Amino acid sequence: MPVKAAAVYPGSFDPVTNGHLDIFERASKMFDELVVCVFYNPNKHEGMFGVRERVDMLKKATGHIENVRVTSCNGLLNEFCAKEKINFVVRGLRAFSDFEYEFQRALMLKSIDSNLETVFIMTKPEFSYVSSSGVRELAVFGGKVEDMVPRCVADKIKKKFAGGKK
């Protein structure tokens, strides 16, 4: 009998971008279940959207992917994986600089829990310049973000900044 494989794609997703969505769609074909988990990141300042808003946007943006489940967590990734019986972590890469950072994180995670494997997926070239921080900066100054984020996210950003820059 085949083993069911589940993976988690952790991130702050503030906001979710088309690059993230590209990785979700491709990773969902590799695993029986992909759990997209909004994690609280103490190294990041107050975000554009709250955790609940990000979860809601992710649910809308991934609604077309049958085996994706969206949730949130504010603890350690290895503990979340143990609780959910997940052995794979998916990380998206845009550039070599992402790889250096993610490689160090994967090694640290492996040292904490040797059962966890990290799978790196390169985003499509057309999304290689798109980052959540770049989208946030553009949005704050009234820039065009519609080509960088799912429609439901663009609508939420537009609504948030209606009436001027914040």
PDB file of C-alpha atoms in Angstrom:
ATOM      1  CA  MET A   1       0.000   0.000   0.000  1.00  0.00           C
ATOM      2  CA  PRO A   2       1.437   3.430  -0.943  1.00  0.00           C
ATOM      3  CA  VAL A   3       2.403   5.775   1.865  1.00  0.00           C
ATOM      4  CA  LYS A   4       0.455   9.012   2.091  1.00  0.00           C
ATOM      5  CA  ALA A   5       2.836  11.954   1.974  1.00  0.00           C
ATOM      6  CA  ALA A   6       1.998  15.374   3.326  1.00  0.00           C
ATOM      7  CA  ALA A   7       4.052  18.544   3.195  1.00  0.00           C
ATOM      8  CA  VAL A   8       3.848  21.943   4.804  1.00  0.00           C
ATOM      9  CA  TYR A   9       4.705  25.218   3.127  1.00  0.00           C
ATOM     10  CA  PRO A  10       5.280  27.627   6.024  1.00  0.00           C
ATOM     11  CA  GLY A  11       5.518  31.365   5.619  1.00  0.00           C
ATOM     12  CA  SER A  12       4.210  34.724   6.671  1.00  0.00           C
ATOM     13  CA  PHE A  13       2.462  35.255   3.296  1.00  0.00           C
ATOM     14  CA  ASP A  14       1.917  38.963   3.972  1.00  0.00           C
ATOM     15  CA  PRO A  15       0.566  39.096   1.365  1.00  0.00           C
ATOM     16  CA  VAL A  16       0.484  35.893  -0.668  1.00  0.00           C
ATOM     17  CA  THR A  17       1.932  36.495  -4.143  1.00  0.00           C
ATOM     18  CA  ASN A  18       1.582  34.829  -7.520  1.00  0.00           C
ATOM     19  CA  GLY A  19       5.043  33.352  -6.904  1.00  0.00           C
ATOM     20  CA  HIS A  20       3.728  31.624  -3.788  1.00  0.00           C
ATOM     21  CA  LEU A  21       0.692  30.421  -5.726  1.00  0.00           C
ATOM     22  CA  ASP A  22       2.965  28.973  -8.415  1.00  0.00           C
ATOM     23  CA  ILE A  23       4.832  26.954  -5.765  1.00  0.00           C
ATOM     24  CA  PHE A  24       1.561  25.834  -4.112  1.00  0.00           C
ATOM     25  CA  GLU A  25       0.199  24.542  -7.414  1.00  0.00           C
ATOM     26  CA  ARG A  26       3.370  22.664  -8.297  1.00  0.00           C
ATOM     27  CA  ALA A  27       3.984  21.262  -4.791  1.00  0.00           C
ATOM     28  CA  SER A  28       0.370  20.049  -4.603  1.00  0.00           C
ATOM     29  CA  LYS A  29       1.183  17.661  -7.466  1.00  0.00           C
ATOM     30  CA  MET A  30       4.059  16.144  -5.496  1.00  0.00           C
ATOM     31  CA  PHE A  31       2.202  15.380  -2.255  1.00  0.00           C
ATOM     32  CA  ASP A  32      -1.132  13.914  -1.229  1.00  0.00           C
ATOM     33  CA  GLU A  33      -1.752  16.960   0.947  1.00  0.00           C
ATOM     34  CA  LEU A  34      -0.081  20.360   1.045  1.00  0.00           C
ATOM     35  CA  VAL A  35      -0.637  22.351   4.207  1.00  0.00           C
ATOM     36  CA  VAL A  36      -0.066  26.058   3.662  1.00  0.00           C
ATOM     37  CA  CYS A  37       0.597  27.450   7.111  1.00  0.00           C
ATOM     38  CA  VAL A  38       0.782  31.100   8.088  1.00  0.00           C
ATOM     39  CA  PHE A  39       3.459  31.238  10.779  1.00  0.00           C
ATOM     40  CA  TYR A  40       4.026  34.119  13.133  1.00  0.00           C
ATOM     41  CA  ASN A  41       7.523  35.451  12.476  1.00  0.00           C
ATOM     42  CA  PRO A  42       8.971  37.379  15.449  1.00  0.00           C
ATOM     43  CA  ASN A  43      11.683  38.829  13.167  1.00  0.00           C
ATOM     44  CA  LYS A  44       9.130  40.670  11.024  1.00  0.00           C
ATOM     45  CA  HIS A  45       7.422  43.860  12.082  1.00  0.00           C
ATOM     46  CA  GLU A  46       3.678  44.327  12.161  1.00  0.00           C
ATOM     47  CA  GLY A  47       2.352  43.148   8.841  1.00  0.00           C
ATOM     48  CA  MET A  48       0.051  44.596   6.265  1.00  0.00           C
ATOM     49  CA  PHE A  49      -2.615  42.046   7.176  1.00  0.00           C
ATOM     50  CA  GLY A  50      -3.412  40.112  10.336  1.00  0.00           C
ATOM     51  CA  VAL A  51      -3.006  36.340  10.485  1.00  0.00           C
ATOM     52  CA  ARG A  52      -6.761  35.711  10.072  1.00  0.00           C
ATOM     53  CA  GLU A  53      -6.885  37.967   7.010  1.00  0.00           C
ATOM     54  CA  ARG A  54      -3.901  36.154   5.484  1.00  0.00           C
ATOM     55  CA  VAL A  55      -5.502  32.757   6.127  1.00  0.00           C
ATOM     56  CA  ASP A  56      -8.735  33.957   4.495  1.00  0.00           C
ATOM     57  CA  MET A  57      -6.870  35.311   1.445  1.00  0.00           C
ATOM     58  CA  LEU A  58      -4.876  32.076   1.145  1.00  0.00           C
ATOM     59  CA  LYS A  59      -8.065  29.995   1.287  1.00  0.00           C
ATOM     60  CA  LYS A  60      -9.555  32.059  -1.546  1.00  0.00           C
ATOM     61  CA  ALA A  61      -6.332  32.047  -3.592  1.00  0.00           C
ATOM     62  CA  THR A  62      -5.872  28.259  -3.256  1.00  0.00           C
ATOM     63  CA  GLY A  63      -9.528  27.274  -3.522  1.00  0.00           C
ATOM     64  CA  HIS A  64      -8.919  25.716  -6.934  1.00  0.00           C
ATOM     65  CA  ILE A  65      -6.277  23.306  -5.550  1.00  0.00           C
ATOM     66  CA  GLU A  66      -8.125  20.306  -4.101  1.00  0.00           C
ATOM     67  CA  ASN A  67      -5.402  18.948  -1.822  1.00  0.00           C
ATOM     68  CA  VAL A  68      -4.368  22.228  -0.169  1.00  0.00           C
ATOM     69  CA  ARG A  69      -5.346  22.977   3.410  1.00  0.00           C
ATOM     70  CA  VAL A  70      -4.682  26.422   4.901  1.00  0.00           C
ATOM     71  CA  THR A  71      -4.030  26.989   8.588  1.00  0.00           C
ATOM     72  CA  SER A  72      -1.906  29.087  10.950  1.00  0.00           C
ATOM     73  CA  CYS A  73       0.541  28.487  13.786  1.00  0.00           C
ATOM     74  CA  ASN A  74       2.679  30.545  16.135  1.00  0.00           C
ATOM     75  CA  GLY A  75       4.983  27.831  17.445  1.00  0.00           C
ATOM     76  CA  LEU A  76       7.963  25.917  16.159  1.00  0.00           C
ATOM     77  CA  LEU A  77       7.791  24.359  12.716  1.00  0.00           C
ATOM     78  CA  ASN A  78       9.118  20.992  13.895  1.00  0.00           C
ATOM     79  CA  GLU A  79       6.430  20.811  16.596  1.00  0.00           C
ATOM     80  CA  PHE A  80       3.727  21.689  14.070  1.00  0.00           C
ATOM     81  CA  CYS A  81       5.017  18.945  11.751  1.00  0.00           C
ATOM     82  CA  ALA A  82       5.066  16.369  14.545  1.00  0.00           C
ATOM     83  CA  LYS A  83       1.506  17.255  15.587  1.00  0.00           C
ATOM     84  CA  GLU A  84       0.268  17.081  11.974  1.00  0.00           C
ATOM     85  CA  LYS A  85       2.345  13.967  11.097  1.00  0.00           C
ATOM     86  CA  ILE A  86       4.142  15.830   8.303  1.00  0.00           C
ATOM     87  CA  ASN A  87       7.662  14.853   7.198  1.00  0.00           C
ATOM     88  CA  PHE A  88       8.222  17.288   4.312  1.00  0.00           C
ATOM     89  CA  VAL A  89       8.721  21.038   4.279  1.00  0.00           C
ATOM     90  CA  VAL A  90       8.370  22.929   0.998  1.00  0.00           C
ATOM     91  CA  ARG A  91      10.327  26.115   0.445  1.00  0.00           C
ATOM     92  CA  GLY A  92      10.121  28.316  -2.622  1.00  0.00           C
ATOM     93  CA  LEU A  93      13.223  29.860  -4.131  1.00  0.00           C
ATOM     94  CA  ARG A  94      13.454  32.949  -6.333  1.00  0.00           C
ATOM     95  CA  ALA A  95      17.214  33.469  -6.491  1.00  0.00           C
ATOM     96  CA  PHE A  96      20.493  32.027  -5.264  1.00  0.00           C
ATOM     97  CA  SER A  97      20.378  34.391  -2.279  1.00  0.00           C
ATOM     98  CA  ASP A  98      17.123  32.688  -1.221  1.00  0.00           C
ATOM     99  CA  PHE A  99      18.868  29.317  -1.426  1.00  0.00           C
ATOM    100  CA  GLU A 100      21.642  30.345   0.972  1.00  0.00           C
ATOM    101  CA  TYR A 101      19.128  31.499   3.579  1.00  0.00           C
ATOM    102  CA  GLU A 102      16.748  28.552   3.104  1.00  0.00           C
ATOM    103  CA  PHE A 103      19.608  26.030   3.070  1.00  0.00           C
ATOM    104  CA  GLN A 104      20.752  27.221   6.507  1.00  0.00           C
ATOM    105  CA  ARG A 105      17.196  27.020   7.816  1.00  0.00           C
ATOM    106  CA  ALA A 106      16.785  23.497   6.385  1.00  0.00           C
ATOM    107  CA  LEU A 107      20.007  22.358   8.063  1.00  0.00           C
ATOM    108  CA  MET A 108      18.889  23.808  11.397  1.00  0.00           C
ATOM    109  CA  LEU A 109      15.508  22.091  11.065  1.00  0.00           C
ATOM    110  CA  LYS A 110      17.219  18.803  10.177  1.00  0.00           C
ATOM    111  CA  SER A 111      19.422  19.099  13.288  1.00  0.00           C
ATOM    112  CA  ILE A 112      16.285  19.506  15.416  1.00  0.00           C
ATOM    113  CA  ASP A 113      14.307  16.700  13.754  1.00  0.00           C
ATOM    114  CA  SER A 114      16.134  14.257  11.483  1.00  0.00           C
ATOM    115  CA  ASN A 115      12.803  12.981  10.079  1.00  0.00           C
ATOM    116  CA  LEU A 116      12.018  16.299   8.387  1.00  0.00           C
ATOM    117  CA  GLU A 117      13.064  16.724   4.770  1.00  0.00           C
ATOM    118  CA  THR A 118      13.069  20.083   3.004  1.00  0.00           C
ATOM    119  CA  VAL A 119      12.069  20.238  -0.654  1.00  0.00           C
ATOM    120  CA  PHE A 120      13.138  23.333  -2.592  1.00  0.00           C
ATOM    121  CA  ILE A 121      11.098  24.440  -5.601  1.00  0.00           C
ATOM    122  CA  MET A 122      12.232  27.222  -7.903  1.00  0.00           C
ATOM    123  CA  THR A 123       9.523  29.654  -8.881  1.00  0.00           C
ATOM    124  CA  LYS A 124       8.853  30.353 -12.536  1.00  0.00           C
ATOM    125  CA  PRO A 125      11.125  33.078 -13.939  1.00  0.00           C
ATOM    126  CA  GLU A 126       8.247  35.509 -14.391  1.00  0.00           C
ATOM    127  CA  PHE A 127       7.781  35.567 -10.609  1.00  0.00           C
ATOM    128  CA  SER A 128      11.454  35.697  -9.608  1.00  0.00           C
ATOM    129  CA  TYR A 129      11.331  39.412  -8.757  1.00  0.00           C
ATOM    130  CA  VAL A 130       8.069  39.261  -6.788  1.00  0.00           C
ATOM    131  CA  SER A 131       8.306  39.330  -2.995  1.00  0.00           C
ATOM    132  CA  SER A 132       5.759  40.057  -0.290  1.00  0.00           C
ATOM    133  CA  SER A 133       7.909  42.916   1.010  1.00  0.00           C
ATOM    134  CA  GLY A 134       8.092  44.437  -2.478  1.00  0.00           C
ATOM    135  CA  VAL A 135       4.319  44.149  -2.863  1.00  0.00           C
ATOM    136  CA  ARG A 136       3.796  45.795   0.539  1.00  0.00           C
ATOM    137  CA  GLU A 137       6.086  48.683  -0.383  1.00  0.00           C
ATOM    138  CA  LEU A 138       4.353  49.221  -3.726  1.00  0.00           C
ATOM    139  CA  ALA A 139       0.926  49.063  -2.093  1.00  0.00           C
ATOM    140  CA  VAL A 140       1.779  51.623   0.590  1.00  0.00           C
ATOM    141  CA  PHE A 141       2.848  54.104  -2.071  1.00  0.00           C
ATOM    142  CA  GLY A 142      -0.089  53.402  -4.379  1.00  0.00           C
ATOM    143  CA  GLY A 143       1.827  51.297  -6.910  1.00  0.00           C
ATOM    144  CA  LYS A 144       0.284  48.705  -9.218  1.00  0.00           C
ATOM    145  CA  VAL A 145       0.319  45.216  -7.639  1.00  0.00           C
ATOM    146  CA  GLU A 146      -2.406  43.478  -9.667  1.00  0.00           C
ATOM    147  CA  ASP A 147       0.068  41.434 -11.737  1.00  0.00           C
ATOM    148  CA  MET A 148       1.956  40.251  -8.649  1.00  0.00           C
ATOM    149  CA  VAL A 149      -0.790  38.862  -6.439  1.00  0.00           C
ATOM    150  CA  PRO A 150      -3.961  36.772  -6.831  1.00  0.00           C
ATOM    151  CA  ARG A 151      -7.077  38.808  -7.673  1.00  0.00           C
ATOM    152  CA  CYS A 152      -8.623  38.377  -4.212  1.00  0.00           C
ATOM    153  CA  VAL A 153      -5.438  39.791  -2.661  1.00  0.00           C
ATOM    154  CA  ALA A 154      -5.275  42.737  -5.074  1.00  0.00           C
ATOM    155  CA  ASP A 155      -8.883  43.562  -4.156  1.00  0.00           C
ATOM    156  CA  LYS A 156      -8.059  43.415  -0.434  1.00  0.00           C
ATOM    157  CA  ILE A 157      -4.999  45.644  -0.892  1.00  0.00           C
ATOM    158  CA  LYS A 158      -7.010  48.142  -2.940  1.00  0.00           C
ATOM    159  CA  LYS A 159      -9.679  48.260  -0.245  1.00  0.00           C
ATOM    160  CA  LYS A 160      -7.088  48.663   2.517  1.00  0.00           C
ATOM    161  CA  PHE A 161      -5.464  51.652   0.841  1.00  0.00           C
ATOM    162  CA  ALA A 162      -8.613  53.256  -0.626  1.00  0.00           C
ATOM    163  CA  GLY A 163      -8.670  56.939   0.027  1.00  0.00           C
ATOM    164  CA  GLY A 164      -4.926  57.461   0.120  1.00  0.00           C
ATOM    165  CA  LYS A 165      -1.611  56.127   1.304  1.00  0.00           C
ATOM    166  CA  LYS A 166      -1.314  54.786   4.848  1.00  0.00           C
TER     167      LYS A 166
END
